[in-house]
XYZ file of C-alpha atoms in Angstrom:
197
model
C -141.170 160.293 179.190
C -137.574 161.489 179.083
C -135.841 163.073 182.053
C -136.055 166.446 180.296
C -139.807 166.062 179.754
C -140.234 164.991 183.386
C -138.389 168.146 184.458
C -140.642 170.275 182.240
C -143.693 168.598 183.739
C -142.429 169.237 187.261
C -141.811 172.904 186.389
C -145.231 173.196 184.704
C -146.900 171.783 187.815
C -145.245 174.625 189.743
C -146.766 177.174 187.363
C -144.006 177.580 184.752
C -145.863 178.446 181.522
C -142.748 178.112 179.364
C -142.237 174.544 180.590
C -145.858 173.762 179.714
C -145.297 175.234 176.230
C -142.407 172.803 175.772
C -144.696 169.923 176.766
C -147.248 171.120 174.206
C -144.558 171.140 171.504
C -143.440 167.661 172.540
C -146.914 166.088 172.583
C -148.717 168.066 169.889
C -148.354 165.331 167.230
C -149.873 162.439 169.223
C -152.707 164.652 170.463
C -153.430 166.001 166.970
C -153.286 162.475 165.478
C -155.794 161.156 168.003
C -158.129 164.093 167.334
C -157.785 163.620 163.589
C -158.580 159.911 163.804
C -161.572 160.647 165.988
C -162.977 163.616 164.054
C -161.783 162.956 160.505
C -161.245 166.620 159.663
C -157.897 168.414 159.858
C -159.272 171.811 160.888
C -161.527 170.283 163.538
C -158.621 168.164 164.788
C -156.410 171.242 165.156
C -159.136 173.009 167.130
C -159.720 169.926 169.263
C -156.001 169.520 169.988
C -155.743 173.155 171.066
C -158.808 172.750 173.255
C -157.357 169.569 174.800
C -154.113 171.347 175.672
C -156.058 174.285 177.113
C -158.218 171.971 179.222
C -155.117 170.087 180.388
C -153.483 173.372 181.359
C -156.562 174.383 183.360
C -156.634 170.995 185.088
C -152.884 170.706 185.641
C -153.216 171.137 189.417
C -155.436 168.031 189.470
C -152.955 165.905 187.478
C -151.791 162.810 189.355
C -148.002 162.459 188.857
C -148.307 158.701 189.396
C -150.217 158.524 186.118
C -148.593 158.725 182.694
C -148.806 162.308 181.443
C -149.412 161.317 177.799
C -152.194 158.935 178.866
C -153.811 161.730 180.880
C -153.433 164.190 178.006
C -154.840 161.781 175.407
C -157.786 160.995 177.672
C -158.655 164.703 177.788
C -158.423 164.858 173.993
C -160.515 161.692 173.569
C -163.274 163.005 175.870
C -163.388 166.296 174.021
C -163.610 164.528 170.647
C -166.388 162.239 171.885
C -168.301 165.319 173.045
C -167.805 166.933 169.638
C -169.058 163.794 167.891
C -172.140 163.727 170.069
C -172.854 167.322 169.154
C -172.830 166.630 165.461
C -175.155 163.841 164.487
C -173.097 162.548 161.627
C -169.728 161.232 162.746
C -166.839 160.388 160.546
C -163.543 158.657 161.050
C -160.591 159.246 158.814
C -158.166 156.453 158.292
C -156.067 158.304 155.785
C -153.129 157.802 158.116
C -153.835 154.068 158.021
C -153.488 153.903 154.305
C -149.785 153.175 154.559
C -150.794 149.896 156.210
C -152.766 149.008 153.101
C -150.592 150.610 150.444
C -148.865 148.096 148.255
C -145.125 147.819 148.212
C -143.250 148.033 144.948
C -143.641 144.313 144.232
C -147.423 144.110 144.605
C -149.421 143.670 141.432
C -152.410 145.788 140.420
C -154.989 143.210 141.536
C -153.622 143.068 145.075
C -153.287 146.870 145.174
C -156.950 147.209 144.171
C -157.991 144.686 146.838
C -156.007 146.572 149.498
C -157.588 149.865 148.458
C -161.030 148.282 148.662
C -160.225 146.926 152.151
C -159.203 150.402 153.247
C -162.489 151.863 151.984
C -164.525 149.115 153.651
C -162.713 149.622 156.961
C -163.273 153.373 156.719
C -166.991 152.856 156.127
C -167.308 150.410 159.032
C -165.499 152.700 161.452
C -167.670 155.694 160.555
C -170.704 153.708 161.709
C -169.176 152.795 165.064
C -170.411 154.624 168.205
C -167.937 157.297 169.363
C -166.871 155.569 172.628
C -166.240 152.276 170.782
C -164.254 154.125 168.129
C -162.241 155.866 170.856
C -161.483 152.530 172.512
C -160.350 151.039 169.184
C -158.156 154.059 168.385
C -156.566 154.102 171.838
C -155.882 150.365 171.738
C -154.643 149.873 168.185
C -153.018 153.225 167.423
C -151.659 154.107 170.861
C -151.264 150.646 172.443
C -153.191 151.657 175.564
C -153.845 148.897 178.072
C -157.401 148.101 179.158
C -156.777 150.049 182.373
C -155.453 153.084 180.476
C -158.464 153.045 178.156
C -160.764 152.723 181.170
C -159.078 155.721 182.800
C -159.147 157.725 179.573
C -162.831 157.095 178.852
C -164.106 156.976 182.448
C -165.149 153.348 182.103
C -164.509 150.210 184.099
C -162.006 147.687 182.769
C -164.788 145.123 182.145
C -166.695 147.770 180.168
C -163.597 148.447 178.059
C -163.120 144.732 177.404
C -166.773 144.446 176.435
C -166.579 147.451 174.075
C -163.404 146.200 172.425
C -164.794 142.680 172.050
C -168.064 143.945 170.590
C -166.313 146.369 168.231
C -163.816 143.765 166.992
C -166.582 141.222 166.457
C -168.706 143.745 164.548
C -165.745 144.750 162.380
C -164.889 141.104 161.678
C -168.486 140.219 160.770
C -168.819 143.215 158.479
C -165.479 142.492 156.842
C -166.517 138.861 156.237
C -169.699 140.021 154.515
C -167.643 142.181 152.175
C -165.109 139.506 151.251
C -167.540 136.627 150.639
C -167.490 135.302 147.122
C -170.455 136.215 144.941
C -173.520 134.062 145.417
C -173.406 133.100 141.764
C -170.523 131.509 139.921
C -169.488 133.128 136.693
C -170.832 130.971 133.891
C -168.453 129.629 131.294
C -169.682 130.954 127.914
C -168.847 127.587 126.322
C -170.761 125.614 128.902
C -174.125 124.315 127.774
C -177.030 125.945 129.590
C -179.203 122.897 129.048
C -178.478 120.009 131.339
């Protein structure tokens, strides 16, 4: 947090609505991005981000200045998104923003590009099947670099519970990814090879 942002926060804590509006403008992208990754729908993410900022505004008097403001704000957004996911039975997770991690650079051939696209689709499918709190822990760790303690604070969990969720989620993702990249059970037969041994 910059000195200017810290000053805005201090003013907002004293009831300055304009200072809070500046904080909203400053943090709207990370909050929206978290909501989008959690909900997978742009319109829902916009609504969720607005709701998170409104809830933060209502709870501003309870904010602990010893805690990182962005961590506190993202935890409010994450809780709201988890609640939304619980309300709708089918959850989805968009990794469109991740695609740049899988997009080929100019020197990558078509085979590698196709493999990267397939990996992206597989990862998307695996993440959509993950329980909302596990997905939130993964998003907070790998997209926002939250520590175990920050994730625990954000999701109202203990640090051991966070470690357990992350370990379980990573293991499940790794196992599912291995199943998808195994070679076919049958070897392609050479048409010139004799079938009679």
